[in-house]
Short mmCIF file of C-alpha atoms in Angstrom, two decimals:
data_model
loop_
_atom_site.label_atom_id
_atom_site.label_comp_id
_atom_site.label_asym_id
_atom_site.label_seq_id
_atom_site.Cartn_x
_atom_site.Cartn_y
_atom_site.Cartn_z
CA MET I 255 -11.11 -12.82 -0.71
CA ASN I 256 -8.95 -12.25 2.37
CA ILE I 257 -6.97 -9.10 1.83
CA VAL I 258 -4.50 -7.56 3.83
CA ILE I 259 -3.59 -3.53 3.47
CA THR I 260 -0.94 -1.64 5.30
CA GLY I 261 -1.80 2.14 6.36
CA ALA I 262 -5.30 1.25 6.59
CA THR I 263 -6.18 4.31 8.50
CA ARG I 264 -6.41 7.24 6.60
CA GLY I 265 -6.17 8.36 2.53
CA LEU I 266 -5.92 5.26 0.06
CA GLY I 267 -5.64 2.72 2.34
CA ARG I 268 -8.74 3.69 4.35
CA ALA I 269 -10.43 4.04 0.99
CA LEU I 270 -9.50 0.60 -0.22
CA THR I 271 -10.83 -0.83 2.91
CA GLU I 272 -14.01 0.49 2.89
CA LYS I 273 -14.85 -0.51 -0.31
CA PHE I 274 -13.42 -4.05 -0.02
CA ILE I 275 -15.18 -4.54 2.97
CA ALA I 276 -18.56 -3.42 1.37
CA LEU I 277 -18.14 -5.60 -1.39
CA GLY I 278 -18.25 -8.64 1.05
CA HIS I 279 -14.20 -9.09 1.10
CA THR I 280 -12.55 -9.63 4.23
CA VAL I 281 -9.60 -6.83 5.68
CA ALA I 282 -6.71 -7.09 8.13
CA GLY I 283 -5.61 -3.54 8.13
CA CYS I 284 -2.74 -1.97 9.94
CA GLY I 285 -1.86 2.00 10.81
CA ARG I 286 0.20 3.23 14.02
CA ASN I 287 -2.56 5.26 15.73
CA ALA I 288 -4.18 3.25 18.16
CA ALA I 289 -7.33 5.42 18.30
CA ASP I 290 -7.96 5.29 14.99
CA ILE I 291 -7.60 1.68 14.58
CA LYS I 292 -10.22 1.08 17.45
CA LYS I 293 -12.57 2.99 15.71
CA LEU I 294 -12.04 1.03 12.33
CA GLN I 295 -12.55 -2.39 14.26
CA SER I 296 -15.83 -1.29 15.99
CA LEU I 297 -16.90 -0.50 12.31
CA HIS I 298 -15.72 -3.82 10.88
CA PRO I 299 -15.54 -6.91 13.34
CA LYS I 300 -14.41 -10.06 12.94
CA PRO I 301 -13.52 -11.66 10.42
CA ASN I 302 -12.13 -8.38 9.60
CA MET I 303 -9.00 -7.84 11.96
CA PHE I 304 -7.33 -4.28 12.53
CA ALA I 305 -3.87 -3.85 14.84
CA ALA I 306 -2.01 -0.94 15.74
CA VAL I 307 1.28 -1.63 14.22
CA ASP I 308 4.50 0.07 13.23
CA VAL I 309 5.85 -1.58 9.78
CA VAL I 310 9.25 -0.51 10.53
CA ASN I 311 9.40 -2.95 13.46
CA ALA I 312 9.77 -6.80 11.97
CA ALA I 313 8.70 -7.91 15.56
CA GLN I 314 5.24 -6.15 15.69
CA VAL I 315 4.98 -6.94 11.68
CA GLU I 316 5.68 -10.56 12.34
CA ALA I 317 3.17 -10.97 15.63
CA TRP I 318 0.58 -9.00 13.68
CA ALA I 319 0.94 -11.98 10.59
CA GLY I 320 0.65 -14.49 12.61
CA GLN I 321 -2.45 -13.23 14.36
CA VAL I 322 -4.13 -12.69 11.16
CA LEU I 323 -2.96 -16.12 9.63
CA LYS I 324 -4.27 -17.56 12.65
CA LEU I 325 -7.62 -15.59 12.78
CA TRP I 326 -8.50 -16.48 8.89
CA GLY I 327 -6.68 -20.39 8.93
CA ALA I 328 -5.43 -19.03 5.35
CA ALA I 329 -2.94 -17.00 3.95
CA PRO I 330 -4.50 -13.74 2.09
CA ASP I 331 -4.97 -13.68 -1.65
CA LEU I 332 -3.95 -9.89 -1.97
CA LEU I 333 -1.58 -8.47 -0.22
CA ILE I 334 -1.07 -4.53 -0.49
CA ASN I 335 1.74 -2.36 0.96
CA ASN I 336 0.08 1.11 0.90
CA ALA I 337 1.88 2.18 4.18
CA ALA I 338 4.37 5.42 3.24
CA LEU I 339 5.71 8.88 3.85
CA MET I 340 6.42 11.72 2.30
CA ASN I 341 9.04 14.73 2.78
CA ASN I 342 8.58 17.98 3.07
CA PRO I 343 8.88 19.17 -0.79
CA VAL I 344 12.82 21.15 -0.60
CA PRO I 345 15.26 20.30 -2.04
CA LEU I 346 17.35 16.97 -1.46
CA TRP I 347 20.45 19.08 0.09
CA LYS I 348 17.61 20.47 2.53
CA VAL I 349 16.28 17.24 3.83
CA PRO I 350 16.73 16.47 7.06
CA ALA I 351 19.12 13.39 7.68
CA GLU I 352 16.23 12.26 10.71
CA GLU I 353 13.33 12.60 7.86
CA PHE I 354 15.27 11.00 4.76
CA SER I 355 15.73 7.86 7.06
CA ALA I 356 12.21 7.61 8.60
CA MET I 357 11.18 8.01 4.58
CA MET I 358 13.48 5.04 3.42
CA ASP I 359 12.70 2.90 6.82
CA VAL I 360 8.78 3.22 6.02
CA ASN I 361 8.83 2.92 2.53
CA LEU I 362 10.95 0.43 1.81
CA LYS I 363 11.90 -1.74 4.72
CA GLY I 364 8.17 -1.70 5.99
CA VAL I 365 7.13 -3.15 2.57
CA ALA I 366 10.32 -5.52 3.14
CA ASN I 367 8.45 -6.50 6.54
CA VAL I 368 5.30 -7.06 5.52
CA ILE I 369 6.51 -9.29 2.46
CA ARG I 370 8.58 -11.29 4.75
CA ALA I 371 5.96 -11.81 7.16
CA PHE I 372 3.06 -12.65 4.82
CA VAL I 373 4.67 -14.04 1.97
CA PRO I 374 6.15 -17.37 2.86
CA ALA I 375 2.09 -18.53 3.76
CA MET I 376 1.20 -17.31 0.27
CA VAL I 377 3.91 -19.26 -1.56
CA ALA I 378 3.18 -22.36 0.15
CA ARG I 379 -0.01 -22.49 -1.43
CA LYS I 380 1.25 -20.86 -4.55
CA LYS I 381 -1.45 -18.43 -4.85
CA GLY I 382 -2.02 -14.54 -4.37
CA VAL I 383 -1.27 -11.16 -5.35
CA ILE I 384 1.30 -9.00 -3.81
CA VAL I 385 0.57 -5.30 -4.73
CA ASN I 386 3.48 -2.72 -3.68
CA LEU I 387 2.20 0.56 -4.33
CA SER I 388 4.53 3.02 -6.37
CA SER I 389 3.84 6.49 -7.95
CA GLY I 390 4.25 8.39 -10.92
CA TRP I 391 7.09 9.54 -8.94
CA GLY I 392 8.32 6.19 -9.33
CA ARG I 393 8.92 6.46 -12.79
CA HIS I 394 9.41 9.86 -13.33
CA ALA I 395 11.80 11.73 -11.52
CA ALA I 396 10.63 15.45 -9.95
CA PRO I 397 12.23 18.65 -7.97
CA GLU I 398 12.02 18.33 -4.21
CA VAL I 399 10.43 15.30 -3.64
CA ALA I 400 14.17 13.12 -4.01
CA PRO I 401 13.45 11.10 -0.92
CA TYR I 402 9.56 9.79 -2.02
CA CYS I 403 10.98 9.65 -5.49
CA ALA I 404 14.15 7.37 -4.53
CA THR I 405 11.71 4.91 -2.08
CA LYS I 406 9.26 4.74 -4.74
CA TRP I 407 12.16 4.24 -7.62
CA ALA I 408 12.72 1.24 -5.23
CA ILE I 409 9.73 -0.29 -4.84
CA GLU I 410 9.67 -0.80 -8.78
CA GLY I 411 12.88 -2.44 -8.74
CA LEU I 412 12.33 -4.69 -5.14
CA THR I 413 8.78 -5.79 -7.10
CA LYS I 414 10.01 -6.92 -10.25
CA ALA I 415 12.89 -8.76 -8.46
CA LEU I 416 10.07 -10.39 -6.32
CA ALA I 417 7.95 -11.38 -8.97
CA ALA I 418 10.76 -13.17 -10.77
CA GLU I 419 11.01 -15.42 -7.27
CA LEU I 420 7.43 -16.08 -7.15
CA PRO I 421 6.00 -19.65 -7.91
CA PRO I 422 3.55 -19.95 -10.59
CA GLY I 423 0.46 -18.90 -10.09
CA MET I 424 1.23 -15.91 -8.06
CA ALA I 425 2.07 -11.92 -8.99
CA ALA I 426 3.89 -9.30 -7.47
CA VAL I 427 2.94 -5.64 -8.69
CA PRO I 428 3.98 -2.17 -8.42
CA LEU I 429 1.34 -0.26 -8.74
CA ASN I 430 1.15 3.75 -9.52
CA PRO I 431 -2.45 4.58 -8.17
CA GLY I 432 -2.61 8.17 -10.34
CA VAL I 433 -3.06 11.58 -8.48
CA ILE I 434 -5.46 11.55 -5.89
CA ASP I 435 -6.18 14.12 -2.92
CA THR I 436 -5.12 13.05 0.24
CA ASP I 437 -3.05 14.53 3.22
CA MET I 438 0.22 12.95 1.13
CA LEU I 439 -0.49 15.05 -1.77
CA ARG I 440 -1.52 18.27 0.21
CA GLN I 441 1.67 18.43 2.07
CA CYS I 442 3.24 18.61 -1.38
CA TRP I 443 0.78 20.37 -3.43
CA ALA I 444 -1.52 22.25 -0.56
CA ASP I 445 -4.97 23.53 -1.79
CA GLY I 446 -3.67 22.32 -5.57
CA ALA I 447 -4.62 18.87 -4.11
CA ALA I 448 -8.36 19.86 -4.32
CA ALA I 449 -7.79 19.49 -8.40
CA TYR I 450 -8.19 16.03 -8.19
CA GLN I 451 -9.93 12.85 -7.20
CA LYS I 452 -10.61 12.15 -3.38
CA ALA I 453 -9.72 8.75 -2.03
CA ALA I 454 -13.21 7.84 -2.06
CA ALA I 455 -14.00 8.16 -5.66
CA TRP I 456 -10.46 6.71 -6.59
CA ALA I 457 -11.72 3.42 -4.64
CA GLU I 458 -14.62 2.99 -6.77
CA THR I 459 -12.35 2.24 -9.91
CA ALA I 460 -8.92 0.91 -7.98
CA VAL I 461 -10.86 -1.93 -5.94
CA PRO I 462 -12.58 -3.57 -8.90
CA TYR I 463 -8.73 -3.02 -10.88
CA LEU I 464 -7.15 -4.84 -7.94
CA LEU I 465 -9.83 -7.58 -7.90
CA ARG I 466 -8.71 -8.71 -11.64
CA LEU I 467 -4.77 -8.77 -11.13
CA GLY I 468 -3.81 -12.40 -11.53
CA ALA I 469 -0.61 -14.22 -12.22
CA ARG I 470 -0.30 -12.78 -15.70
CA ASP I 471 0.30 -9.54 -14.56
CA ASN I 472 3.38 -10.68 -12.33
CA GLY I 473 6.27 -7.95 -12.81
CA GLU I 474 4.14 -5.60 -14.56
CA SER I 475 4.71 -1.71 -13.77
CA LEU I 476 0.59 -0.79 -13.60
CA SER I 477 -1.31 1.98 -13.42
CA VAL I 478 -4.90 2.30 -11.90
CA ARG I 479 -6.07 4.36 -14.94
CA GLU I 480 -5.44 1.55 -17.03
CA PHE I 481 -8.31 -0.08 -15.99
CA GLU I 482 -10.91 -0.92 -18.38
CA ASP I 483 -14.45 -2.81 -18.17
#
């Protein structure tokens, strides 16, 4: 499979990238840190492709998509919108306007930018799966993470609407990855995040789950923990 992953340099995105490639799949990933991207590319040469891209910048995303599609000569089979920000946990009225805006930009506008850049090629061949990472906090609210909840609830609605627009044979899925010990979780729970599985262990289950997704799953709100052999 040809797989596109945003936020590929750390956390869940990095774990997915490593596991997909280990299984023989081809990955195009992006991240904002150029040094991290350079390391990834050296570890995983072409036809894998990694680029320093800010998903908020539509022009950067379009240029990256053009490079990926040219390199592969085909649309991705699986597109995973993983890049996201978390707010520092405080009541909503204490969240600075700049922090709130940055989350809306990355967690929502960034997803739309990536969809706009890659999905037309997928629609043209009427094949492929788009996975937008949601969260348990995209289905159940929690205090002190209101901006994050807002973006992930929006991802649920955005993805379901996209699912209704796709041609038969394709799928768009809002996916709750579960609770994983990542830098993002530690931003909320500090050392309490250590009680949960590491990203690499999570990917052992998540990757087979993602590879099984298909047209039958279109528009369904799913969770990785629902995976069964």
